[in-house]
mmCIF file with all atom_site columns, C-alpha atoms in Angstrom:
data_model
loop_
_atom_site.group_PDB
_atom_site.id
_atom_site.type_symbol
_atom_site.label_atom_id
_atom_site.label_alt_id
_atom_site.label_comp_id
_atom_site.label_asym_id
_atom_site.label_entity_id
_atom_site.label_seq_id
_atom_site.pdbx_PDB_ins_code
_atom_site.Cartn_x
_atom_site.Cartn_y
_atom_site.Cartn_z
_atom_site.occupancy
_atom_site.B_iso_or_equiv
_atom_site.pdbx_formal_charge
_atom_site.auth_seq_id
_atom_site.auth_comp_id
_atom_site.auth_asym_id
_atom_site.auth_atom_id
_atom_site.pdbx_PDB_model_num
ATOM 1   C CA . UNK A 1 1   ? -8.104  -21.518 113.569 1.00 0.00 ? 16  UNK A CA 1
ATOM 2   C CA . UNK A 1 2   ? -8.886  -25.252 114.125 1.00 0.00 ? 17  UNK A CA 1
ATOM 3   C CA . UNK A 1 3   ? -12.239 -26.854 113.839 1.00 0.00 ? 18  UNK A CA 1
ATOM 4   C CA . UNK A 1 4   ? -13.350 -26.849 116.807 1.00 0.00 ? 19  UNK A CA 1
ATOM 5   C CA . UNK A 1 5   ? -11.319 -24.723 118.403 1.00 0.00 ? 20  UNK A CA 1
ATOM 6   C CA . UNK A 1 6   ? -13.826 -22.293 115.802 1.00 0.00 ? 21  UNK A CA 1
ATOM 7   C CA . UNK A 1 7   ? -17.069 -24.064 117.045 1.00 0.00 ? 22  UNK A CA 1
ATOM 8   C CA . UNK A 1 8   ? -16.465 -23.819 120.902 1.00 0.00 ? 23  UNK A CA 1
ATOM 9   C CA . UNK A 1 9   ? -16.027 -20.205 120.510 1.00 0.00 ? 24  UNK A CA 1
ATOM 10  C CA . UNK A 1 10  ? -18.769 -19.776 117.901 1.00 0.00 ? 25  UNK A CA 1
ATOM 11  C CA . UNK A 1 11  ? -20.743 -21.704 120.202 1.00 0.00 ? 26  UNK A CA 1
ATOM 12  C CA . UNK A 1 12  ? -19.658 -19.552 123.568 1.00 0.00 ? 27  UNK A CA 1
ATOM 13  C CA . UNK A 1 13  ? -21.397 -16.899 122.112 1.00 0.00 ? 28  UNK A CA 1
ATOM 14  C CA . UNK A 1 14  ? -24.972 -18.458 121.335 1.00 0.00 ? 29  UNK A CA 1
ATOM 15  C CA . UNK A 1 15  ? -27.676 -17.167 123.030 1.00 0.00 ? 30  UNK A CA 1
ATOM 16  C CA . UNK A 1 16  ? -28.477 -18.847 126.263 1.00 0.00 ? 31  UNK A CA 1
ATOM 17  C CA . UNK A 1 17  ? -32.074 -20.357 124.877 1.00 0.00 ? 32  UNK A CA 1
ATOM 18  C CA . UNK A 1 18  ? -30.522 -21.088 121.516 1.00 0.00 ? 33  UNK A CA 1
ATOM 19  C CA . UNK A 1 19  ? -28.382 -23.822 122.912 1.00 0.00 ? 34  UNK A CA 1
ATOM 20  C CA . UNK A 1 20  ? -28.756 -27.558 122.389 1.00 0.00 ? 35  UNK A CA 1
ATOM 21  C CA . UNK A 1 21  ? -30.424 -26.385 119.537 1.00 0.00 ? 36  UNK A CA 1
ATOM 22  C CA . UNK A 1 22  ? -27.900 -24.724 117.028 1.00 0.00 ? 37  UNK A CA 1
ATOM 23  C CA . UNK A 1 23  ? -24.932 -26.846 116.090 1.00 0.00 ? 38  UNK A CA 1
ATOM 24  C CA . UNK A 1 24  ? -22.422 -25.330 113.896 1.00 0.00 ? 39  UNK A CA 1
ATOM 25  C CA . UNK A 1 25  ? -20.920 -28.422 111.992 1.00 0.00 ? 40  UNK A CA 1
ATOM 26  C CA . UNK A 1 26  ? -18.409 -29.794 109.835 1.00 0.00 ? 41  UNK A CA 1
ATOM 27  C CA . UNK A 1 27  ? -17.977 -33.216 107.854 1.00 0.00 ? 42  UNK A CA 1
ATOM 28  C CA . UNK A 1 28  ? -14.681 -33.606 107.381 1.00 0.00 ? 43  UNK A CA 1
ATOM 29  C CA . UNK A 1 29  ? -12.880 -34.954 105.182 1.00 0.00 ? 44  UNK A CA 1
ATOM 30  C CA . UNK A 1 30  ? -9.004  -36.752 106.547 1.00 0.00 ? 45  UNK A CA 1
ATOM 31  C CA . UNK A 1 31  ? -7.879  -37.630 103.812 1.00 0.00 ? 46  UNK A CA 1
ATOM 32  C CA . UNK A 1 32  ? -8.576  -34.749 101.628 1.00 0.00 ? 47  UNK A CA 1
ATOM 33  C CA . UNK A 1 33  ? -6.522  -31.315 103.399 1.00 0.00 ? 48  UNK A CA 1
ATOM 34  C CA . UNK A 1 34  ? -7.126  -28.882 100.090 1.00 0.00 ? 49  UNK A CA 1
ATOM 35  C CA . UNK A 1 35  ? -11.184 -29.296 100.053 1.00 0.00 ? 50  UNK A CA 1
ATOM 36  C CA . UNK A 1 36  ? -12.988 -26.725 101.997 1.00 0.00 ? 51  UNK A CA 1
ATOM 37  C CA . UNK A 1 37  ? -15.554 -29.727 103.234 1.00 0.00 ? 52  UNK A CA 1
ATOM 38  C CA . UNK A 1 38  ? -18.716 -28.552 103.576 1.00 0.00 ? 53  UNK A CA 1
ATOM 39  C CA . UNK A 1 39  ? -19.871 -27.076 107.079 1.00 0.00 ? 54  UNK A CA 1
ATOM 40  C CA . UNK A 1 40  ? -23.626 -26.124 107.790 1.00 0.00 ? 55  UNK A CA 1
ATOM 41  C CA . UNK A 1 41  ? -25.134 -24.429 110.579 1.00 0.00 ? 56  UNK A CA 1
ATOM 42  C CA . UNK A 1 42  ? -28.445 -26.869 111.997 1.00 0.00 ? 57  UNK A CA 1
ATOM 43  C CA . UNK A 1 43  ? -31.611 -26.089 114.455 1.00 0.00 ? 58  UNK A CA 1
ATOM 44  C CA . UNK A 1 44  ? -32.937 -28.800 116.152 1.00 0.00 ? 59  UNK A CA 1
ATOM 45  C CA . UNK A 1 45  ? -30.717 -32.042 114.315 1.00 0.00 ? 60  UNK A CA 1
ATOM 46  C CA . UNK A 1 46  ? -32.300 -30.178 110.839 1.00 0.00 ? 61  UNK A CA 1
ATOM 47  C CA . UNK A 1 47  ? -29.594 -28.931 108.084 1.00 0.00 ? 62  UNK A CA 1
ATOM 48  C CA . UNK A 1 48  ? -30.789 -25.009 107.902 1.00 0.00 ? 63  UNK A CA 1
ATOM 49  C CA . UNK A 1 49  ? -27.162 -23.302 106.495 1.00 0.00 ? 64  UNK A CA 1
ATOM 50  C CA . UNK A 1 50  ? -26.584 -25.848 103.473 1.00 0.00 ? 65  UNK A CA 1
ATOM 51  C CA . UNK A 1 51  ? -27.690 -24.176 99.959  1.00 0.00 ? 66  UNK A CA 1
ATOM 52  C CA . UNK A 1 52  ? -26.344 -27.708 98.568  1.00 0.00 ? 67  UNK A CA 1
ATOM 53  C CA . UNK A 1 53  ? -28.768 -29.667 100.160 1.00 0.00 ? 68  UNK A CA 1
ATOM 54  C CA . UNK A 1 54  ? -32.129 -30.310 98.949  1.00 0.00 ? 69  UNK A CA 1
ATOM 55  C CA . UNK A 1 55  ? -34.224 -31.082 101.145 1.00 0.00 ? 70  UNK A CA 1
ATOM 56  C CA . UNK A 1 56  ? -33.206 -27.462 103.030 1.00 0.00 ? 71  UNK A CA 1
ATOM 57  C CA . UNK A 1 57  ? -36.735 -26.729 104.396 1.00 0.00 ? 72  UNK A CA 1
ATOM 58  C CA . UNK A 1 58  ? -35.300 -22.736 103.198 1.00 0.00 ? 73  UNK A CA 1
ATOM 59  C CA . UNK A 1 59  ? -36.004 -21.250 99.849  1.00 0.00 ? 74  UNK A CA 1
ATOM 60  C CA . UNK A 1 60  ? -32.776 -20.342 97.887  1.00 0.00 ? 75  UNK A CA 1
ATOM 61  C CA . UNK A 1 61  ? -33.790 -18.391 94.403  1.00 0.00 ? 76  UNK A CA 1
ATOM 62  C CA . UNK A 1 62  ? -33.076 -19.204 92.002  1.00 0.00 ? 77  UNK A CA 1
ATOM 63  C CA . UNK A 1 63  ? -33.691 -16.326 89.468  1.00 0.00 ? 78  UNK A CA 1
ATOM 64  C CA . UNK A 1 64  ? -34.573 -12.514 90.265  1.00 0.00 ? 79  UNK A CA 1
ATOM 65  C CA . UNK A 1 65  ? -37.469 -13.134 89.357  1.00 0.00 ? 80  UNK A CA 1
ATOM 66  C CA . UNK A 1 66  ? -38.153 -15.618 92.211  1.00 0.00 ? 81  UNK A CA 1
ATOM 67  C CA . UNK A 1 67  ? -37.325 -13.352 94.771  1.00 0.00 ? 82  UNK A CA 1
ATOM 68  C CA . UNK A 1 68  ? -39.725 -9.821  92.976  1.00 0.00 ? 83  UNK A CA 1
ATOM 69  C CA . UNK A 1 69  ? -42.631 -12.274 92.953  1.00 0.00 ? 84  UNK A CA 1
ATOM 70  C CA . UNK A 1 70  ? -42.164 -13.288 96.667  1.00 0.00 ? 85  UNK A CA 1
ATOM 71  C CA . UNK A 1 71  ? -44.769 -11.968 98.819  1.00 0.00 ? 86  UNK A CA 1
ATOM 72  C CA . UNK A 1 72  ? -42.835 -12.700 102.201 1.00 0.00 ? 87  UNK A CA 1
ATOM 73  C CA . UNK A 1 73  ? -40.682 -10.083 100.557 1.00 0.00 ? 88  UNK A CA 1
ATOM 74  C CA . UNK A 1 74  ? -42.313 -5.992  101.460 1.00 0.00 ? 89  UNK A CA 1
ATOM 75  C CA . UNK A 1 75  ? -41.028 -3.737  99.563  1.00 0.00 ? 90  UNK A CA 1
ATOM 76  C CA . UNK A 1 76  ? -41.487 -0.346  101.221 1.00 0.00 ? 91  UNK A CA 1
ATOM 77  C CA . UNK A 1 77  ? -41.643 2.836   98.843  1.00 0.00 ? 92  UNK A CA 1
ATOM 78  C CA . UNK A 1 78  ? -40.884 6.082   100.254 1.00 0.00 ? 93  UNK A CA 1
ATOM 79  C CA . UNK A 1 79  ? -42.273 9.708   98.845  1.00 0.00 ? 94  UNK A CA 1
ATOM 80  C CA . UNK A 1 80  ? -38.715 9.949   97.572  1.00 0.00 ? 95  UNK A CA 1
ATOM 81  C CA . UNK A 1 81  ? -38.531 6.947   95.538  1.00 0.00 ? 96  UNK A CA 1
ATOM 82  C CA . UNK A 1 82  ? -41.289 8.749   94.300  1.00 0.00 ? 97  UNK A CA 1
ATOM 83  C CA . UNK A 1 83  ? -40.072 11.645  93.827  1.00 0.00 ? 98  UNK A CA 1
ATOM 84  C CA . UNK A 1 84  ? -36.898 10.276  91.796  1.00 0.00 ? 99  UNK A CA 1
ATOM 85  C CA . UNK A 1 85  ? -39.364 8.102   89.261  1.00 0.00 ? 100 UNK A CA 1
ATOM 86  C CA . UNK A 1 86  ? -41.261 11.295  89.219  1.00 0.00 ? 101 UNK A CA 1
ATOM 87  C CA . UNK A 1 87  ? -38.012 13.576  88.000  1.00 0.00 ? 102 UNK A CA 1
ATOM 88  C CA . UNK A 1 88  ? -37.038 10.183  86.216  1.00 0.00 ? 103 UNK A CA 1
ATOM 89  C CA . UNK A 1 89  ? -39.756 10.277  83.798  1.00 0.00 ? 104 UNK A CA 1
ATOM 90  C CA . UNK A 1 90  ? -40.706 12.906  80.830  1.00 0.00 ? 105 UNK A CA 1
ATOM 91  C CA . UNK A 1 91  ? -44.359 14.504  80.537  1.00 0.00 ? 106 UNK A CA 1
ATOM 92  C CA . UNK A 1 92  ? -46.770 13.644  83.362  1.00 0.00 ? 107 UNK A CA 1
ATOM 93  C CA . UNK A 1 93  ? -48.088 10.321  84.711  1.00 0.00 ? 108 UNK A CA 1
ATOM 94  C CA . UNK A 1 94  ? -50.320 9.127   87.130  1.00 0.00 ? 109 UNK A CA 1
ATOM 95  C CA . UNK A 1 95  ? -49.641 9.224   90.870  1.00 0.00 ? 110 UNK A CA 1
ATOM 96  C CA . UNK A 1 96  ? -50.873 5.527   90.726  1.00 0.00 ? 111 UNK A CA 1
ATOM 97  C CA . UNK A 1 97  ? -48.377 4.215   88.271  1.00 0.00 ? 112 UNK A CA 1
ATOM 98  C CA . UNK A 1 98  ? -45.398 6.173   89.387  1.00 0.00 ? 113 UNK A CA 1
ATOM 99  C CA . UNK A 1 99  ? -45.757 3.722   93.531  1.00 0.00 ? 114 UNK A CA 1
ATOM 100 C CA . UNK A 1 100 ? -45.434 0.629   90.820  1.00 0.00 ? 115 UNK A CA 1
ATOM 101 C CA . UNK A 1 101 ? -42.522 2.308   88.575  1.00 0.00 ? 116 UNK A CA 1
ATOM 102 C CA . UNK A 1 102 ? -41.368 2.966   92.175  1.00 0.00 ? 117 UNK A CA 1
ATOM 103 C CA . UNK A 1 103 ? -41.075 -0.211  93.370  1.00 0.00 ? 118 UNK A CA 1
ATOM 104 C CA . UNK A 1 104 ? -40.732 -2.174  90.634  1.00 0.00 ? 119 UNK A CA 1
ATOM 105 C CA . UNK A 1 105 ? -37.589 0.071   90.368  1.00 0.00 ? 120 UNK A CA 1
ATOM 106 C CA . UNK A 1 106 ? -37.085 -1.235  94.344  1.00 0.00 ? 121 UNK A CA 1
ATOM 107 C CA . UNK A 1 107 ? -37.758 -4.331  93.699  1.00 0.00 ? 122 UNK A CA 1
ATOM 108 C CA . UNK A 1 108 ? -35.358 -5.024  91.333  1.00 0.00 ? 123 UNK A CA 1
ATOM 109 C CA . UNK A 1 109 ? -32.351 -3.847  93.157  1.00 0.00 ? 124 UNK A CA 1
ATOM 110 C CA . UNK A 1 110 ? -33.334 -5.561  96.288  1.00 0.00 ? 125 UNK A CA 1
ATOM 111 C CA . UNK A 1 111 ? -33.830 -8.785  94.130  1.00 0.00 ? 126 UNK A CA 1
ATOM 112 C CA . UNK A 1 112 ? -30.048 -7.691  92.597  1.00 0.00 ? 127 UNK A CA 1
ATOM 113 C CA . UNK A 1 113 ? -28.494 -7.868  96.180  1.00 0.00 ? 128 UNK A CA 1
ATOM 114 C CA . UNK A 1 114 ? -30.330 -10.651 96.433  1.00 0.00 ? 129 UNK A CA 1
ATOM 115 C CA . UNK A 1 115 ? -28.502 -13.246 94.753  1.00 0.00 ? 130 UNK A CA 1
ATOM 116 C CA . UNK A 1 116 ? -25.258 -11.337 95.028  1.00 0.00 ? 131 UNK A CA 1
ATOM 117 C CA . UNK A 1 117 ? -25.750 -11.997 98.774  1.00 0.00 ? 132 UNK A CA 1
ATOM 118 C CA . UNK A 1 118 ? -26.917 -15.780 98.515  1.00 0.00 ? 133 UNK A CA 1
ATOM 119 C CA . UNK A 1 119 ? -23.942 -16.033 95.465  1.00 0.00 ? 134 UNK A CA 1
ATOM 120 C CA . UNK A 1 120 ? -21.148 -14.981 97.982  1.00 0.00 ? 135 UNK A CA 1
ATOM 121 C CA . UNK A 1 121 ? -22.849 -17.797 100.501 1.00 0.00 ? 136 UNK A CA 1
ATOM 122 C CA . UNK A 1 122 ? -22.432 -20.416 98.073  1.00 0.00 ? 137 UNK A CA 1
ATOM 123 C CA . UNK A 1 123 ? -18.525 -19.469 97.118  1.00 0.00 ? 138 UNK A CA 1
ATOM 124 C CA . UNK A 1 124 ? -17.376 -18.347 100.563 1.00 0.00 ? 139 UNK A CA 1
ATOM 125 C CA . UNK A 1 125 ? -15.366 -20.648 102.872 1.00 0.00 ? 140 UNK A CA 1
ATOM 126 C CA . UNK A 1 126 ? -17.443 -21.162 106.397 1.00 0.00 ? 141 UNK A CA 1
ATOM 127 C CA . UNK A 1 127 ? -14.460 -20.678 108.335 1.00 0.00 ? 142 UNK A CA 1
ATOM 128 C CA . UNK A 1 128 ? -13.027 -17.909 107.196 1.00 0.00 ? 143 UNK A CA 1
ATOM 129 C CA . UNK A 1 129 ? -15.870 -15.939 107.240 1.00 0.00 ? 144 UNK A CA 1
ATOM 130 C CA . UNK A 1 130 ? -16.676 -16.891 110.996 1.00 0.00 ? 145 UNK A CA 1
ATOM 131 C CA . UNK A 1 131 ? -12.992 -15.447 111.924 1.00 0.00 ? 146 UNK A CA 1
ATOM 132 C CA . UNK A 1 132 ? -14.557 -12.752 111.022 1.00 0.00 ? 147 UNK A CA 1
ATOM 133 C CA . UNK A 1 133 ? -17.498 -12.269 113.283 1.00 0.00 ? 148 UNK A CA 1
ATOM 134 C CA . UNK A 1 134 ? -15.582 -13.136 115.939 1.00 0.00 ? 149 UNK A CA 1
ATOM 135 C CA . UNK A 1 135 ? -13.615 -9.968  115.157 1.00 0.00 ? 150 UNK A CA 1
ATOM 136 C CA . UNK A 1 136 ? -15.638 -7.795  114.379 1.00 0.00 ? 151 UNK A CA 1
ATOM 137 C CA . UNK A 1 137 ? -18.124 -5.697  116.233 1.00 0.00 ? 152 UNK A CA 1
ATOM 138 C CA . UNK A 1 138 ? -22.371 -7.031  116.190 1.00 0.00 ? 153 UNK A CA 1
ATOM 139 C CA . UNK A 1 139 ? -23.283 -3.676  114.563 1.00 0.00 ? 154 UNK A CA 1
ATOM 140 C CA . UNK A 1 140 ? -21.427 -4.384  112.026 1.00 0.00 ? 155 UNK A CA 1
ATOM 141 C CA . UNK A 1 141 ? -22.581 -7.654  111.570 1.00 0.00 ? 156 UNK A CA 1
ATOM 142 C CA . UNK A 1 142 ? -26.276 -7.390  112.399 1.00 0.00 ? 157 UNK A CA 1
ATOM 143 C CA . UNK A 1 143 ? -25.958 -4.476  109.142 1.00 0.00 ? 158 UNK A CA 1
ATOM 144 C CA . UNK A 1 144 ? -23.703 -6.615  106.510 1.00 0.00 ? 159 UNK A CA 1
ATOM 145 C CA . UNK A 1 145 ? -25.140 -7.725  103.568 1.00 0.00 ? 160 UNK A CA 1
ATOM 146 C CA . UNK A 1 146 ? -23.594 -10.940 103.796 1.00 0.00 ? 161 UNK A CA 1
ATOM 147 C CA . UNK A 1 147 ? -26.141 -13.405 105.353 1.00 0.00 ? 162 UNK A CA 1
ATOM 148 C CA . UNK A 1 148 ? -23.811 -15.976 107.046 1.00 0.00 ? 163 UNK A CA 1
ATOM 149 C CA . UNK A 1 149 ? -22.593 -12.469 109.113 1.00 0.00 ? 164 UNK A CA 1
ATOM 150 C CA . UNK A 1 150 ? -26.528 -11.941 109.854 1.00 0.00 ? 165 UNK A CA 1
ATOM 151 C CA . UNK A 1 151 ? -27.230 -15.549 111.382 1.00 0.00 ? 166 UNK A CA 1
ATOM 152 C CA . UNK A 1 152 ? -24.036 -15.344 113.375 1.00 0.00 ? 167 UNK A CA 1
ATOM 153 C CA . UNK A 1 153 ? -25.126 -12.765 114.702 1.00 0.00 ? 168 UNK A CA 1
ATOM 154 C CA . UNK A 1 154 ? -28.886 -12.841 115.107 1.00 0.00 ? 169 UNK A CA 1
ATOM 155 C CA . UNK A 1 155 ? -27.641 -16.180 117.656 1.00 0.00 ? 170 UNK A CA 1
ATOM 156 C CA . UNK A 1 156 ? -25.347 -14.535 119.317 1.00 0.00 ? 171 UNK A CA 1
ATOM 157 C CA . UNK A 1 157 ? -25.826 -13.229 123.615 1.00 0.00 ? 172 UNK A CA 1
ATOM 158 C CA . UNK A 1 158 ? -24.679 -10.548 122.537 1.00 0.00 ? 173 UNK A CA 1
ATOM 159 C CA . UNK A 1 159 ? -27.923 -9.638  120.753 1.00 0.00 ? 174 UNK A CA 1
ATOM 160 C CA . UNK A 1 160 ? -30.920 -8.940  123.783 1.00 0.00 ? 175 UNK A CA 1
ATOM 161 C CA . UNK A 1 161 ? -34.265 -8.540  123.308 1.00 0.00 ? 176 UNK A CA 1
ATOM 162 C CA . UNK A 1 162 ? -34.507 -4.995  123.026 1.00 0.00 ? 177 UNK A CA 1
ATOM 163 C CA . UNK A 1 163 ? -33.031 -4.728  119.890 1.00 0.00 ? 178 UNK A CA 1
ATOM 164 C CA . UNK A 1 164 ? -34.407 -8.371  118.293 1.00 0.00 ? 179 UNK A CA 1
ATOM 165 C CA . UNK A 1 165 ? -37.858 -7.290  118.826 1.00 0.00 ? 180 UNK A CA 1
ATOM 166 C CA . UNK A 1 166 ? -36.818 -3.133  116.873 1.00 0.00 ? 181 UNK A CA 1
ATOM 167 C CA . UNK A 1 167 ? -35.407 -5.437  113.514 1.00 0.00 ? 182 UNK A CA 1
ATOM 168 C CA . UNK A 1 168 ? -38.554 -6.452  112.490 1.00 0.00 ? 183 UNK A CA 1
ATOM 169 C CA . UNK A 1 169 ? -39.269 -3.670  109.450 1.00 0.00 ? 184 UNK A CA 1
ATOM 170 C CA . UNK A 1 170 ? -35.637 -4.866  108.262 1.00 0.00 ? 185 UNK A CA 1
ATOM 171 C CA . UNK A 1 171 ? -36.046 -7.975  108.458 1.00 0.00 ? 186 UNK A CA 1
ATOM 172 C CA . UNK A 1 172 ? -38.699 -8.420  105.990 1.00 0.00 ? 187 UNK A CA 1
ATOM 173 C CA . UNK A 1 173 ? -36.188 -7.497  103.725 1.00 0.00 ? 188 UNK A CA 1
ATOM 174 C CA . UNK A 1 174 ? -33.594 -9.989  103.903 1.00 0.00 ? 189 UNK A CA 1
ATOM 175 C CA . UNK A 1 175 ? -32.557 -13.604 102.893 1.00 0.00 ? 190 UNK A CA 1
ATOM 176 C CA . UNK A 1 176 ? -35.471 -16.146 103.955 1.00 0.00 ? 191 UNK A CA 1
ATOM 177 C CA . UNK A 1 177 ? -32.345 -17.739 105.981 1.00 0.00 ? 192 UNK A CA 1
ATOM 178 C CA . UNK A 1 178 ? -31.999 -14.600 107.865 1.00 0.00 ? 193 UNK A CA 1
ATOM 179 C CA . UNK A 1 179 ? -36.178 -14.564 109.000 1.00 0.00 ? 194 UNK A CA 1
ATOM 180 C CA . UNK A 1 180 ? -35.583 -17.994 109.822 1.00 0.00 ? 195 UNK A CA 1
ATOM 181 C CA . UNK A 1 181 ? -33.245 -17.367 112.632 1.00 0.00 ? 196 UNK A CA 1
ATOM 182 C CA . UNK A 1 182 ? -34.753 -14.043 113.090 1.00 0.00 ? 197 UNK A CA 1
ATOM 183 C CA . UNK A 1 183 ? -37.885 -16.084 113.951 1.00 0.00 ? 198 UNK A CA 1
ATOM 184 C CA . UNK A 1 184 ? -36.067 -18.202 115.438 1.00 0.00 ? 199 UNK A CA 1
ATOM 185 C CA . UNK A 1 185 ? -34.365 -16.030 118.279 1.00 0.00 ? 200 UNK A CA 1
ATOM 186 C CA . UNK A 1 186 ? -37.105 -13.884 118.496 1.00 0.00 ? 201 UNK A CA 1
ATOM 187 C CA . UNK A 1 187 ? -39.324 -17.041 119.155 1.00 0.00 ? 202 UNK A CA 1
ATOM 188 C CA . UNK A 1 188 ? -36.843 -17.336 122.640 1.00 0.00 ? 203 UNK A CA 1
ATOM 189 C CA . UNK A 1 189 ? -37.379 -13.939 123.802 1.00 0.00 ? 204 UNK A CA 1
#
């Protein structure tokens, strides 16, 4: 599908409150047909979703340690998580230490997932992901681990106010880009 047709379809699914604010851009290079080019999403004329842009207002994580130390990411610990750590330890361990260990295990898993999603985004072809989004049910796009699929779904008009408001807790564990677009959409409700 040509870029202009793809852009037109994506903008057709854009929430009415975000028309004119969110733009899909792809500066093309006419003499380089084998290059996929750079694609990005801009909000209010600022590039938001473009990992290679150093002036990007969104934080891109370079290491798992940065993710683990990010105060904006809230890791919820359940009793099942604590019991799993208790079963893995040999001997009695104080309850407060079990909570710390469970949080550490869970934050490490979360950091690995976020780093993996970031790496997949940097290697992905925007056009291919956008085409996949257009043929995938909106529920799958929202639940996906793919950052771009989440962003495209959050700005989609098929996602209503009730669903946006009910996703607040899930968004705390998402990449800063996804949280940015969630807050943008939530601010327009």
